[in-house]
Amino acid sequence: MEVTNRYVVIKHYIDRAPLESDFELRTEALSLWIEPGKYDVIVKNLYLSVDPYQLNRMKSPGCFQQDMNFAGAICPGQKINGDGIGRVVASGNPEFKEGDLVSWYCMSWGEYSIIKMSPSNMEGAKLRKIEMMEFPLSYHVALLSLSGITAYAGFFEVCKPKKREKLFVSGASGSVGSLVGQYAKLFGCYVVGCAGSQRKVDLLKEKLGFDEAFNYKEETDLKSALKRYFPDGIDIYFDNVGGEMLEAAIENMNPFGRVAVCGAISEYTDKGRRGAPNMVNVVYKRITIQGFLAADHYKKVYKDFLSTTLEHLQGGKLHVLEDMSHGVESIPSAFAGLFRGDNVGKKMVELLAAD
């Protein structure tokens, strides 16, 4: 059987904020037949994750891409991949059968994904069956996948919180920041977040339970703003944006404060924009600044992450924010919108409703 597969590629390297016109929708004929002896799996994609870090993979080749072994550089015309879930439509692997719902970190930005596997090839080892159907399927793209693990590991493993400590989260209405703030509140911290609109600020306080939140676009002096919300200083800063916000947070950190650097979206689109924290403060306050990836902590935290998160979900204590676009043709605008601040929560593209 042969089907038509539509998928998205970049036309050229993107070294600035992405535009819809930077992408191209292509079409190919795809056979759903697996050659005997092959272990490949073909998946009909259902939900695809759209994440800011992907832009770093689309830039002109640079040394930082050599360290991104979990998500290497993307060349113009090459298929783009990312986290997603889908339904198996053909399989040469006895572990997976037609109809299985699966998740993988390397689904194509298109309607189908081909997962190359063999008894000796571990590329497909992270292909995982979805058997827990208590919650919406989309949760397996965000909360119960990389966004949730990133938030959980970043807060508990990198930040090493103590109850009643004061936490500041930037990008707090995004897929990771919104979860970090909730985990922190449930743990017993005082939490303040920042976002880019009053609607997002209201959501953080009224729905997610943040103690305070503010619109950073309305602040002329970020250092003074943080001093206002943290008169006794910041113990933990969960950084999703970098740039001037990192500088302001460091200025307001308490001795032995911890900074978990999850992202730097304000710097992704501007080569000249870099956070330059006061390093004298870092030295004399003995501040720890650590970048991290979810993959660093996956094996260690996954079991605790899943049990804790499911307990909070079942108790109605954890709220999931999803921002859904529809159809493969919406992927370019969904991705570009991340850098305009259009999304609230986890940005995803729904390709086809699951049966």
XYZ file of C-alpha atoms in Angstrom:
355
model
C 0.000 0.000 0.000
C 1.225 3.474 -0.839
C 0.184 6.763 0.779
C 0.977 10.426 0.287
C 3.141 11.928 3.011
C 3.290 15.685 3.484
C 6.193 16.990 5.538
C 7.928 20.262 6.432
C 11.524 21.319 5.668
C 13.513 24.533 5.992
C 14.409 26.310 2.754
C 17.687 27.688 4.150
C 19.496 28.082 7.445
C 17.681 30.397 9.876
C 19.911 32.744 11.898
C 17.181 35.082 13.147
C 13.587 34.849 14.308
C 11.849 32.295 12.075
C 9.125 33.234 9.598
C 6.511 31.044 7.993
C 8.213 31.744 4.648
C 11.399 30.011 5.847
C 9.631 26.654 5.545
C 8.335 24.557 2.678
C 5.667 21.868 2.631
C 6.738 18.924 0.516
C 4.966 15.787 -0.664
C 6.265 12.273 -1.243
C 4.866 8.853 -2.014
C 5.441 6.507 0.913
C 5.114 2.723 0.816
C 3.657 1.136 3.933
C 5.340 -2.166 3.107
C 8.200 -3.372 5.313
C 10.790 -5.530 3.576
C 11.014 -9.018 5.147
C 13.821 -9.164 7.706
C 13.714 -5.435 8.403
C 12.773 -4.196 11.881
C 11.525 -0.787 10.741
C 8.321 0.735 12.079
C 6.128 3.206 10.172
C 3.964 5.514 12.243
C 1.048 7.753 11.315
C 1.744 10.874 13.332
C -1.065 12.148 15.580
C 0.519 14.929 17.673
C 3.831 16.701 17.147
C 5.698 18.852 19.640
C 6.882 22.298 18.557
C 9.761 23.601 20.682
C 11.996 26.710 20.652
C 15.266 24.748 20.887
C 14.619 23.440 17.365
C 15.689 26.829 16.012
C 19.241 26.164 17.208
C 19.268 23.061 15.022
C 18.202 25.130 12.006
C 20.994 27.710 12.274
C 24.129 27.844 10.157
C 26.514 25.145 11.377
C 28.180 26.044 14.682
C 30.233 24.341 17.358
C 27.303 24.123 19.786
C 25.468 21.796 17.402
C 28.240 19.222 17.789
C 27.202 18.803 21.417
C 23.519 18.266 20.587
C 23.805 14.528 20.018
C 20.142 14.070 20.934
C 19.069 16.514 18.225
C 21.649 17.284 15.588
C 21.812 20.047 13.026
C 19.073 20.253 10.385
C 20.078 21.046 6.812
C 17.858 22.777 4.249
C 15.594 20.235 2.558
C 16.140 17.648 5.289
C 13.215 16.268 7.245
C 12.809 17.881 10.659
C 12.179 15.678 13.665
C 11.047 16.140 17.242
C 8.971 14.701 20.046
C 5.603 13.267 19.100
C 3.121 10.428 19.260
C 1.445 8.336 16.596
C -0.147 5.053 15.618
C 1.813 2.185 14.078
C 0.605 1.448 10.536
C 3.315 -1.043 9.544
C 5.929 -2.911 11.541
C 8.706 -5.397 11.014
C 9.495 -5.336 14.716
C 7.785 -8.020 16.817
C 7.665 -5.593 19.765
C 5.242 -3.325 17.915
C 2.132 -4.213 15.982
C -0.218 -2.313 13.708
C -2.532 -0.110 15.767
C -0.148 0.432 18.697
C 0.025 3.984 20.008
C 3.657 5.012 20.437
C 5.736 8.008 21.442
C 9.220 8.871 20.242
C 11.603 11.803 20.495
C 12.335 11.760 16.773
C 9.002 11.896 14.917
C 9.150 13.689 11.565
C 7.440 17.039 11.167
C 5.038 15.462 8.732
C 2.166 13.044 8.460
C 4.243 9.859 8.762
C 7.481 8.828 10.464
C 9.772 5.944 9.492
C 11.676 4.573 12.467
C 14.743 2.567 11.462
C 15.358 -0.333 13.829
C 17.319 -3.558 13.985
C 18.349 -6.032 16.690
C 21.727 -4.274 16.967
C 20.587 -0.706 16.282
C 19.428 1.179 19.377
C 18.042 4.164 17.457
C 14.507 2.966 17.998
C 15.027 1.847 21.586
C 13.250 4.897 22.909
C 10.150 4.161 20.876
C 7.644 3.578 23.647
C 4.172 2.083 23.632
C 1.493 4.253 25.192
C -0.562 1.997 27.399
C -1.764 4.452 30.035
C -4.994 5.899 28.619
C -6.383 7.516 31.748
C -5.516 10.989 30.459
C -5.814 12.761 27.086
C -3.414 11.401 24.490
C -1.833 14.827 24.044
C -0.492 14.664 27.614
C 2.058 12.138 26.324
C 3.606 14.876 24.168
C 3.994 17.417 26.948
C 3.349 16.770 30.614
C 4.214 13.052 30.541
C 7.090 13.534 28.098
C 10.065 15.879 27.691
C 8.426 19.066 28.980
C 7.355 17.399 32.198
C 10.644 15.592 32.723
C 12.578 18.798 32.016
C 10.538 20.730 34.574
C 10.751 18.002 37.195
C 14.451 17.225 36.788
C 15.423 20.878 36.492
C 13.614 21.831 39.663
C 14.352 18.860 41.889
C 17.750 17.705 40.607
C 19.394 20.942 39.482
C 17.767 23.498 41.797
C 17.749 21.162 44.827
C 14.943 23.113 46.559
C 14.181 23.404 50.234
C 10.683 24.085 51.510
C 9.775 27.771 51.858
C 12.556 28.880 49.515
C 11.781 31.643 47.042
C 11.688 30.699 43.358
C 11.589 32.924 40.288
C 10.562 31.394 36.935
C 10.956 33.229 33.630
C 8.887 32.172 30.639
C 6.439 30.991 33.274
C 3.470 30.461 30.962
C 5.425 28.184 28.631
C 5.405 24.403 28.518
C 8.215 23.967 31.056
C 7.890 27.116 33.162
C 4.215 26.546 33.905
C 5.035 23.099 35.287
C 8.078 24.222 37.272
C 5.970 26.782 39.106
C 3.322 24.213 39.952
C 5.823 21.597 41.129
C 7.435 24.274 43.297
C 4.148 25.368 44.867
C 3.153 21.789 45.593
C 6.577 21.250 47.166
C 6.194 24.274 49.427
C 8.085 27.137 47.797
C 7.134 30.779 47.282
C 6.811 31.231 43.519
C 6.875 34.282 41.261
C 6.743 34.045 37.474
C 6.999 36.468 34.595
C 5.233 36.361 31.232
C 4.601 38.647 28.268
C 0.947 39.651 28.638
C -1.614 40.435 31.307
C -3.689 37.459 30.199
C -0.763 35.152 30.915
C -0.050 36.855 34.230
C -3.656 36.362 35.331
C -3.511 32.705 34.309
C -0.364 32.102 36.371
C -1.950 33.495 39.516
C -5.567 32.452 39.113
C -5.253 28.989 37.542
C -1.751 27.750 38.324
C -1.499 29.120 41.842
C 1.646 31.254 41.542
C 2.037 33.596 44.524
C 2.819 36.511 42.214
C 3.424 37.169 38.535
C 4.263 40.180 36.386
C 4.400 41.266 32.754
C 8.065 41.853 31.981
C 7.159 44.000 28.961
C 5.694 46.606 31.301
C 8.852 46.855 33.410
C 11.481 49.443 32.510
C 13.970 48.155 35.083
C 14.007 44.380 35.551
C 16.415 44.500 38.483
C 14.104 46.849 40.385
C 11.073 44.765 39.438
C 12.597 41.631 40.916
C 13.640 43.538 44.008
C 9.999 44.548 44.401
C 8.746 40.965 44.190
C 11.639 39.507 46.177
C 12.539 42.045 48.895
C 14.400 39.288 50.750
C 16.142 37.953 47.655
C 15.791 34.980 45.294
C 16.932 31.522 46.344
C 16.284 29.733 43.052
C 16.007 31.038 39.500
C 14.671 28.737 36.769
C 15.819 30.435 33.574
C 14.015 29.916 30.281
C 14.934 33.181 28.561
C 18.537 34.270 29.261
C 19.555 37.816 28.366
C 18.704 40.758 30.596
C 16.410 38.646 32.771
C 19.324 36.445 33.804
C 21.350 39.536 34.675
C 18.513 40.914 36.810
C 17.966 37.629 38.605
C 21.656 37.244 39.487
C 21.601 40.772 40.905
C 18.811 39.717 43.280
C 20.046 36.245 44.245
C 20.704 35.283 47.841
C 23.996 33.695 48.935
C 24.254 30.077 47.768
C 21.450 30.666 45.254
C 20.965 28.223 42.396
C 20.236 28.999 38.757
C 18.945 26.235 36.475
C 19.478 27.285 32.856
C 16.851 25.453 30.826
C 16.726 27.780 27.825
C 17.691 31.182 26.498
C 14.971 31.994 24.006
C 15.712 35.744 24.059
C 19.180 34.929 22.686
C 18.165 32.385 20.046
C 17.172 35.005 17.503
C 19.807 37.705 18.107
C 23.524 36.909 17.750
C 24.473 40.087 19.596
C 22.171 39.581 22.568
C 23.856 37.733 25.409
C 23.262 37.656 29.137
C 26.194 39.102 31.055
C 25.572 38.544 34.772
C 27.690 40.298 37.368
C 30.322 37.639 37.997
C 31.521 39.367 41.164
C 28.062 38.662 42.590
C 28.337 35.054 41.445
C 31.680 34.667 43.236
C 30.942 36.390 46.522
C 27.397 35.058 46.825
C 28.635 31.566 45.830
C 25.872 31.236 43.248
C 25.625 28.008 41.262
C 24.649 28.359 37.596
C 24.015 25.097 35.753
C 22.760 24.346 32.284
C 21.036 21.016 31.821
C 19.099 18.772 29.473
C 16.295 16.401 30.390
C 18.325 13.527 28.954
C 20.953 14.076 31.658
C 18.502 13.013 34.354
C 15.974 10.822 32.553
C 17.006 7.446 33.957
C 17.438 8.740 37.483
C 14.179 10.673 37.847
C 11.689 9.049 35.488
C 10.112 6.692 38.009
C 9.713 9.407 40.677
C 8.619 11.932 38.065
C 5.869 9.674 36.789
C 4.523 8.641 40.192
C 4.570 12.204 41.562
C 3.035 13.715 38.437
C 0.273 11.108 38.197
C -0.560 11.603 41.867
C -0.904 15.362 41.368
C -2.954 14.881 38.199
C -5.313 12.395 39.783
C -5.746 14.718 42.748
C -6.574 17.668 40.497
C -3.572 19.601 41.786
C -1.662 19.917 38.512
C -3.014 21.883 35.554
C -1.920 21.254 31.976
C -1.647 24.128 29.513
C -1.843 23.129 25.847
C -1.821 25.345 22.768
C -2.977 23.345 19.764
C -2.655 24.003 16.033
C -4.144 21.678 13.436
C -2.776 20.095 10.282
C 0.748 19.663 8.930
C 0.427 22.932 7.031
C 0.154 24.802 10.355
C 3.594 23.717 11.584
C 5.536 26.733 10.215
C 3.181 29.292 11.767
C 3.038 27.327 15.019
C 6.832 27.331 15.235
C 7.259 30.991 14.271
C 4.611 31.956 16.827
C 6.772 30.635 19.673
C 9.187 33.513 19.105
C 6.391 36.078 19.080
C 5.075 34.791 22.400
C 1.836 33.584 20.827
C 1.600 30.314 22.750
C 0.244 29.653 26.213
C 1.622 26.386 27.554
C 2.823 23.513 25.403
C 2.672 24.196 21.669
C 1.573 21.171 19.663
C 0.226 20.337 16.237
C -2.610 17.828 15.972
C -2.471 15.961 12.682
C -5.259 13.452 13.055
C -7.540 12.642 15.930
C -6.908 9.204 17.425
C -9.669 6.640 17.074
